PDB file of C-alpha atoms in Angstrom:
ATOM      1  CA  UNK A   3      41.277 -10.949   2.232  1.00  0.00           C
ATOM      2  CA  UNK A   4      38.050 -11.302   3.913  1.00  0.00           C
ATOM      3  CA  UNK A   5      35.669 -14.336   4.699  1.00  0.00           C
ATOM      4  CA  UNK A   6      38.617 -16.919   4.828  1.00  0.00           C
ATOM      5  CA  UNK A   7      40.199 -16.246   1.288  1.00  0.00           C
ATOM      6  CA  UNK A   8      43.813 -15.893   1.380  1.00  0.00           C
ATOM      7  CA  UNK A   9      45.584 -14.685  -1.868  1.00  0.00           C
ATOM      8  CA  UNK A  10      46.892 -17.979  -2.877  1.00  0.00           C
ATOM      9  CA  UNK A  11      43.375 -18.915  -3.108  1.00  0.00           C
ATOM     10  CA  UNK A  12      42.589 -16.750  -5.771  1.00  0.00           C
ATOM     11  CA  UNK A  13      43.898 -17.240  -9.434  1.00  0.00           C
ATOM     12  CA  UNK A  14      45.273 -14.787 -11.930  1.00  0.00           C
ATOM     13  CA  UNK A  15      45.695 -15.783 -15.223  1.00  0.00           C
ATOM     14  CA  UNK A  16      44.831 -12.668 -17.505  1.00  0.00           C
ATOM     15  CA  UNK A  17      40.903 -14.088 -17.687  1.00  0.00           C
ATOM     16  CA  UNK A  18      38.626 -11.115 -16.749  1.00  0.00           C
ATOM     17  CA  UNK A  19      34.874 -10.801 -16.294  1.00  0.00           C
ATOM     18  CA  UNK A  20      34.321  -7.545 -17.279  1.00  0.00           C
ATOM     19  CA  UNK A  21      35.102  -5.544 -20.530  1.00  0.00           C
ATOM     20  CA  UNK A  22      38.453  -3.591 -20.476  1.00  0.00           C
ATOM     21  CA  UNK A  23      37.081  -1.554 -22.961  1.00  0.00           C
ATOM     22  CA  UNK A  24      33.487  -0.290 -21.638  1.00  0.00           C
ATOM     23  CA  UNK A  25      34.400   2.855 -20.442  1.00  0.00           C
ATOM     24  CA  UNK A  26      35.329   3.912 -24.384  1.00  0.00           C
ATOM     25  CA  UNK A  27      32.789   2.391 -25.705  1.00  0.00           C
ATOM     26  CA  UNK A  28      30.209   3.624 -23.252  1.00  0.00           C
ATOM     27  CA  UNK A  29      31.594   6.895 -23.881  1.00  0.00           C
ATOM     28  CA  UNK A  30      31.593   7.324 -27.888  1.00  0.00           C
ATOM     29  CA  UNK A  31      28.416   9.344 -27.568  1.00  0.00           C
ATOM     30  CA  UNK A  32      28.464   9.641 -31.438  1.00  0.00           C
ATOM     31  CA  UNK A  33      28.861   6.497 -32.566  1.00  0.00           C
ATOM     32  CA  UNK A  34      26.542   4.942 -34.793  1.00  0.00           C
ATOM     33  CA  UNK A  35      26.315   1.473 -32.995  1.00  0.00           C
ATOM     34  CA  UNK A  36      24.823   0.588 -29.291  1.00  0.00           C
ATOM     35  CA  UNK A  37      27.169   1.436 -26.702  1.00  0.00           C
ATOM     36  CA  UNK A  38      26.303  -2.114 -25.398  1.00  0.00           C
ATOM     37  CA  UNK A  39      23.516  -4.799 -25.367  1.00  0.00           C
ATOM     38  CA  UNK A  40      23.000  -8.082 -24.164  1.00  0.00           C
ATOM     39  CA  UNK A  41      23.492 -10.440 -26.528  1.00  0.00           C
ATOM     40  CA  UNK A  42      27.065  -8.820 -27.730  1.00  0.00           C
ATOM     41  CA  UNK A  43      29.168 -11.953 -29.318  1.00  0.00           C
ATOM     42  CA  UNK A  44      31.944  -9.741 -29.032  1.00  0.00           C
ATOM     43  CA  UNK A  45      31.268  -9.550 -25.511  1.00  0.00           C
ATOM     44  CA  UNK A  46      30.189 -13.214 -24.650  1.00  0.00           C
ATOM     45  CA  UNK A  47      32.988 -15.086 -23.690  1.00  0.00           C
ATOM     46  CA  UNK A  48      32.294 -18.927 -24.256  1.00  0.00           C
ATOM     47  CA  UNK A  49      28.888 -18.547 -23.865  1.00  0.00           C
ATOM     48  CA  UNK A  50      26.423 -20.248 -25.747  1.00  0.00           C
ATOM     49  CA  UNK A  51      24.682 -17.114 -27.036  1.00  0.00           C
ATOM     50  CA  UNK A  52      21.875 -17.589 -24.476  1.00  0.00           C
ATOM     51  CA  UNK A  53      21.815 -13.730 -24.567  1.00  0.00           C
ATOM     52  CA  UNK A  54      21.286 -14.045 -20.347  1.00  0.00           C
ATOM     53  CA  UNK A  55      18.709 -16.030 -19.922  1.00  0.00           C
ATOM     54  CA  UNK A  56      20.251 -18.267 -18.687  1.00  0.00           C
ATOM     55  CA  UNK A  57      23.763 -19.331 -16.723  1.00  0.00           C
ATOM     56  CA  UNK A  58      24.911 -22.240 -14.799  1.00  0.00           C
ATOM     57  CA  UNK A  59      28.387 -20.973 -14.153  1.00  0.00           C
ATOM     58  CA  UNK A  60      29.285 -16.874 -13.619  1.00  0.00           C
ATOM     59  CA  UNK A  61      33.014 -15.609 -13.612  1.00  0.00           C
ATOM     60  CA  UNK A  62      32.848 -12.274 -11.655  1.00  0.00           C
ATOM     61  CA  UNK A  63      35.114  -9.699 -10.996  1.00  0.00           C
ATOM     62  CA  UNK A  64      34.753  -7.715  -7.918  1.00  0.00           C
ATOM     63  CA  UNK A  65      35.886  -4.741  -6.970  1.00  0.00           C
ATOM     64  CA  UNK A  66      36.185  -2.364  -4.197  1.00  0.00           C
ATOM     65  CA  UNK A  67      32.685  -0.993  -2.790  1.00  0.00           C
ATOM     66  CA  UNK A  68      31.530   2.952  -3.645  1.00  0.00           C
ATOM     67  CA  UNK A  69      31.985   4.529  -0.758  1.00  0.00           C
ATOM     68  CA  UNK A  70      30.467   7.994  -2.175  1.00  0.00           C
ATOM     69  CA  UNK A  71      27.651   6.866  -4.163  1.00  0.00           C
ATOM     70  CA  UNK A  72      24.620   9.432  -5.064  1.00  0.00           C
ATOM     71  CA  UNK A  73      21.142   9.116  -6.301  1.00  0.00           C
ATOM     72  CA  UNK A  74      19.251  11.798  -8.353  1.00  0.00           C
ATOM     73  CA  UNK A  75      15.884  12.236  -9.991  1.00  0.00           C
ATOM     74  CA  UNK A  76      15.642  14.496 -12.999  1.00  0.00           C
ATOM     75  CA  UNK A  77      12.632  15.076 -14.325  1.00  0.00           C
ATOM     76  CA  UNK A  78      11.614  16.673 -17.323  1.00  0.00           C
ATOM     77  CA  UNK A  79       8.923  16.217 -20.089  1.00  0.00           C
ATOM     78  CA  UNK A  80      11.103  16.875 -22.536  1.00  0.00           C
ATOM     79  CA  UNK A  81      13.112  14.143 -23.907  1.00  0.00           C
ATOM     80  CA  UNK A  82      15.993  16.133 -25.561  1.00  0.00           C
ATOM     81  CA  UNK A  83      16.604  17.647 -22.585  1.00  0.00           C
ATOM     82  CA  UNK A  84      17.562  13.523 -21.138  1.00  0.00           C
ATOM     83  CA  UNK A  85      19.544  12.792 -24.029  1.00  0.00           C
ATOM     84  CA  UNK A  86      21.710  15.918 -23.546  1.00  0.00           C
ATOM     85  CA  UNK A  87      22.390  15.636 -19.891  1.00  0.00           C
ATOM     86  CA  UNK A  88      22.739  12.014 -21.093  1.00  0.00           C
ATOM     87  CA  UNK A  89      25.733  12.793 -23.701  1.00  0.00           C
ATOM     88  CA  UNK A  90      26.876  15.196 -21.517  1.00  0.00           C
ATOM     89  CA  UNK A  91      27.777  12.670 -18.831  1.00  0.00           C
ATOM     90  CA  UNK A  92      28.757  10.437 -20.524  1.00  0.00           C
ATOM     91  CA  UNK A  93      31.147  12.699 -22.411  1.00  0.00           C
ATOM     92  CA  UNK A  94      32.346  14.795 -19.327  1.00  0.00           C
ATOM     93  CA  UNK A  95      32.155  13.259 -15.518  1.00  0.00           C
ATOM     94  CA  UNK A  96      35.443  11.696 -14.418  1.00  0.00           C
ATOM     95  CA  UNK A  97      33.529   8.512 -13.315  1.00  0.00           C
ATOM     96  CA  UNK A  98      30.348   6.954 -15.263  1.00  0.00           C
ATOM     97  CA  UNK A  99      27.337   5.786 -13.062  1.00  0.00           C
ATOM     98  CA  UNK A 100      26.561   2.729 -12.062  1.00  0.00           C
ATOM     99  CA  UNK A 101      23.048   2.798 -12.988  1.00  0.00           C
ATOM    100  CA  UNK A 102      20.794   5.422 -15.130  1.00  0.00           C
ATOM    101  CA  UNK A 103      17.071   4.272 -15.390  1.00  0.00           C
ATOM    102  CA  UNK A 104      14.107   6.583 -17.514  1.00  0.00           C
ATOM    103  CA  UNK A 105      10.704   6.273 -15.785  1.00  0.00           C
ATOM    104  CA  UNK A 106       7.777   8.044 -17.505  1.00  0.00           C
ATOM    105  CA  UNK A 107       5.646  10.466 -15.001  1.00  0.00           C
ATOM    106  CA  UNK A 108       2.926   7.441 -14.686  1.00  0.00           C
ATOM    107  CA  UNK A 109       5.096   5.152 -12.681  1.00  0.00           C
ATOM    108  CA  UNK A 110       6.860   8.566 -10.706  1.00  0.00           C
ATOM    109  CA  UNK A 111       2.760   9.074  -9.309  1.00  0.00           C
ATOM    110  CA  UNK A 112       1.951   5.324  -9.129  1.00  0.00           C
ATOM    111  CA  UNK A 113       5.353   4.936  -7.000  1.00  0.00           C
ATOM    112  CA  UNK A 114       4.073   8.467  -5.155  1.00  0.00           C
ATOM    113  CA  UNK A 115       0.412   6.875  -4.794  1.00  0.00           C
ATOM    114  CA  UNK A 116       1.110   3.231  -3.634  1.00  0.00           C
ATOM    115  CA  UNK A 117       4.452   2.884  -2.806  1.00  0.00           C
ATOM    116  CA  UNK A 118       4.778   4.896   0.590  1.00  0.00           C
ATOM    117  CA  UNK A 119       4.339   2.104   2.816  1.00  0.00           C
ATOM    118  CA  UNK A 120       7.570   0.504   1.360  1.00  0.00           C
ATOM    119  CA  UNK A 121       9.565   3.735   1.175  1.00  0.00           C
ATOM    120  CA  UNK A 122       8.467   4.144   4.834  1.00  0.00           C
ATOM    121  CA  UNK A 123       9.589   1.010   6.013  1.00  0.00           C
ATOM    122  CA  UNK A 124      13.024   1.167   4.397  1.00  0.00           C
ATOM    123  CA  UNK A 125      13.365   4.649   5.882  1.00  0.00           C
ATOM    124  CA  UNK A 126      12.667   3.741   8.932  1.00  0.00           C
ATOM    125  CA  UNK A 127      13.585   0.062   9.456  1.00  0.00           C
ATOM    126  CA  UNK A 128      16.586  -0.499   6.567  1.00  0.00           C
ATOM    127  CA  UNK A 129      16.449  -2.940   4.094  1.00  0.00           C
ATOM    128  CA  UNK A 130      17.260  -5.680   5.977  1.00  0.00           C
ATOM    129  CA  UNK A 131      14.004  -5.754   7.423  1.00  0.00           C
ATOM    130  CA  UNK A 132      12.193  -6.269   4.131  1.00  0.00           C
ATOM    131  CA  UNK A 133      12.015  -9.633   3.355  1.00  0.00           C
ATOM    132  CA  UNK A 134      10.563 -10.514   6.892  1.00  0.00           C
ATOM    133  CA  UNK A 135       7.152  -8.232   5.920  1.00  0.00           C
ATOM    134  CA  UNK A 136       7.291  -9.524   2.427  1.00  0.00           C
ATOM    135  CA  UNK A 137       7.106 -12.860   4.034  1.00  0.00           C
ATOM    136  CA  UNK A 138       4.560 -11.884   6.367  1.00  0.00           C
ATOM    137  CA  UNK A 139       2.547  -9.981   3.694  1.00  0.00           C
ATOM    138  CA  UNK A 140       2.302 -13.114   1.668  1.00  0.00           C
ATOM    139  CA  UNK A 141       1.302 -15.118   4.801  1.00  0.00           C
ATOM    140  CA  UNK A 142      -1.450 -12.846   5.718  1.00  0.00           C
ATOM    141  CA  UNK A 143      -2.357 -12.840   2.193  1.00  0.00           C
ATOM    142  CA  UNK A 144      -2.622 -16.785   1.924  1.00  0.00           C
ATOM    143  CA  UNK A 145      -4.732 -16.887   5.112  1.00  0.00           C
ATOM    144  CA  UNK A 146      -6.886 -14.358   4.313  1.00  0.00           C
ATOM    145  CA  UNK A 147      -7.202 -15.493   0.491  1.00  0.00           C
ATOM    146  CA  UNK A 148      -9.288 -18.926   2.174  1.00  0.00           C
ATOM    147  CA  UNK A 149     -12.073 -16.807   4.069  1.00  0.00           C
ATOM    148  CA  UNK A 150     -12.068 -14.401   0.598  1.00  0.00           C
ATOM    149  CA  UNK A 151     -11.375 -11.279   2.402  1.00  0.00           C
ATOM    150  CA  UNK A 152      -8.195  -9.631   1.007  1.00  0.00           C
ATOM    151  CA  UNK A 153      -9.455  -9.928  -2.410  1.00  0.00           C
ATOM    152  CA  UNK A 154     -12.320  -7.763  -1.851  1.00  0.00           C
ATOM    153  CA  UNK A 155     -10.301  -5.201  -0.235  1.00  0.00           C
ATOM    154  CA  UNK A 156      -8.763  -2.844  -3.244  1.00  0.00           C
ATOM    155  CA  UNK A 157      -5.140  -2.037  -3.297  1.00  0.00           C
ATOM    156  CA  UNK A 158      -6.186   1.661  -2.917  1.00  0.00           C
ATOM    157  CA  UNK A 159      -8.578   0.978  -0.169  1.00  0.00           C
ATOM    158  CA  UNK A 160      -6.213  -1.057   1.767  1.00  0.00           C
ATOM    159  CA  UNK A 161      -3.185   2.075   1.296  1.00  0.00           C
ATOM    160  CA  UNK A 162      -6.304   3.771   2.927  1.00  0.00           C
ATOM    161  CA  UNK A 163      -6.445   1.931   5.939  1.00  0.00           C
ATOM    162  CA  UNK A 164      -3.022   1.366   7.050  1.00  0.00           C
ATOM    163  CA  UNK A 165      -2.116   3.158  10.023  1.00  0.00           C
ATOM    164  CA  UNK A 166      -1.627   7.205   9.894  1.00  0.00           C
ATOM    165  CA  UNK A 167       2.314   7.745   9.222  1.00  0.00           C
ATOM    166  CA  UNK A 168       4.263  10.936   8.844  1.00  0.00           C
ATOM    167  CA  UNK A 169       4.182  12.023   5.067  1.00  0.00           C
ATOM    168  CA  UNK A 170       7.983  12.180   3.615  1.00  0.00           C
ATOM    169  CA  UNK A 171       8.254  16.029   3.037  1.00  0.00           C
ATOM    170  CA  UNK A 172       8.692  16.445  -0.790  1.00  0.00           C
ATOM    171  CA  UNK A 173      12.482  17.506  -1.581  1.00  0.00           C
ATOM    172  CA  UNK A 174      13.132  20.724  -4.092  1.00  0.00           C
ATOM    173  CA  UNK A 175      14.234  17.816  -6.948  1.00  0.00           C
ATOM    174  CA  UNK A 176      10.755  16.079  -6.172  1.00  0.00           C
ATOM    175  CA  UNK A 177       8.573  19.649  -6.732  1.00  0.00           C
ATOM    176  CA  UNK A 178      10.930  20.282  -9.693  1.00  0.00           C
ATOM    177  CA  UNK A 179       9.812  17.124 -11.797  1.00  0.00           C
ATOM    178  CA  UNK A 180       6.181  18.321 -11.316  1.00  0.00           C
TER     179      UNK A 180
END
């Protein structure tokens, strides 16, 4: 085991964090109840119904890292066409994803207009390197805030004045949601 753990350290006594029976659940596209939600008594073991708001003490399972993981964008203005790729899925890939999110066109264009500088930096530096400018952001910001400069600097004008960087090219799947 890793980070000084040995085996003995860890205890199995048939308690479990997760659900043994998500993956049928998840997948009964035609049932009439949610396939899950947060504040499932069913699912809540001694908890105090806080319906996660709130916890002192987390039992965790963990379990080997994805070593193949993929992300795609779909876009569509069509709703139906979500849901069926949706129940389809669900109903036919050998492993269910770890995440699925819906974003309306609005926040794909805000994320286009105003979020470059960020996808930049990850691109280029990792994400390792983010909360160092995030910390420096908010100290420039707090200096700057006491001689009332950055507040009369719009978020669009100050996207404008950042130094020129390379555009990201815009992939097929990008020109497709258009």
């Amino acid at each position: 085991m890793t980070n000084g753990l040995k085996m003995r350290d860890v205890r199995h006594d048939g308690r479990h964090a997760h659900d043994h029976d998500y993956v049928t659940r998840v997948r009964d596209i035609n049932a009439d109840t949610p396939a899950r939600y947060n504040a499932d008594p069913d699912r809540l073991f001694e908890s105090s119904g806080c319906a996660g708001k709130l916890a002192f003490c987390v039992r965790l399972d963990t379990f080997a890292a994805e070593k193949n993981q993929q992300v795609f964008y779909i876009g569509t203005n069509q709703p139906a066409v979500l849901t069926e790729i949706r129940r389809h899925i669900l109903a036919n890939f050998d492993n269910l994803p770890v995440a699925g999110e819906y974003m309306h066109r609005d926040i794909y264009d805000i994320a286009e207009q105003y979020g470059k500088d960020t996808f930049l930096m990850i691109d280029k530096l990792g994400t390792d390197k983010m909360p160092f400018f995030f910390t420096l952001k908010g100290r420039t910001d707090a200096m700057l805030e006491k001689v009332n400069f950055s507040d009369r600097i719009s978020p669009t004008a100050r996207c404008r004045i950042r130094p020129p960087v390379s555009q990201p090219s815009a992939t097929a799947n990008e020109k497709l949601a258009r």
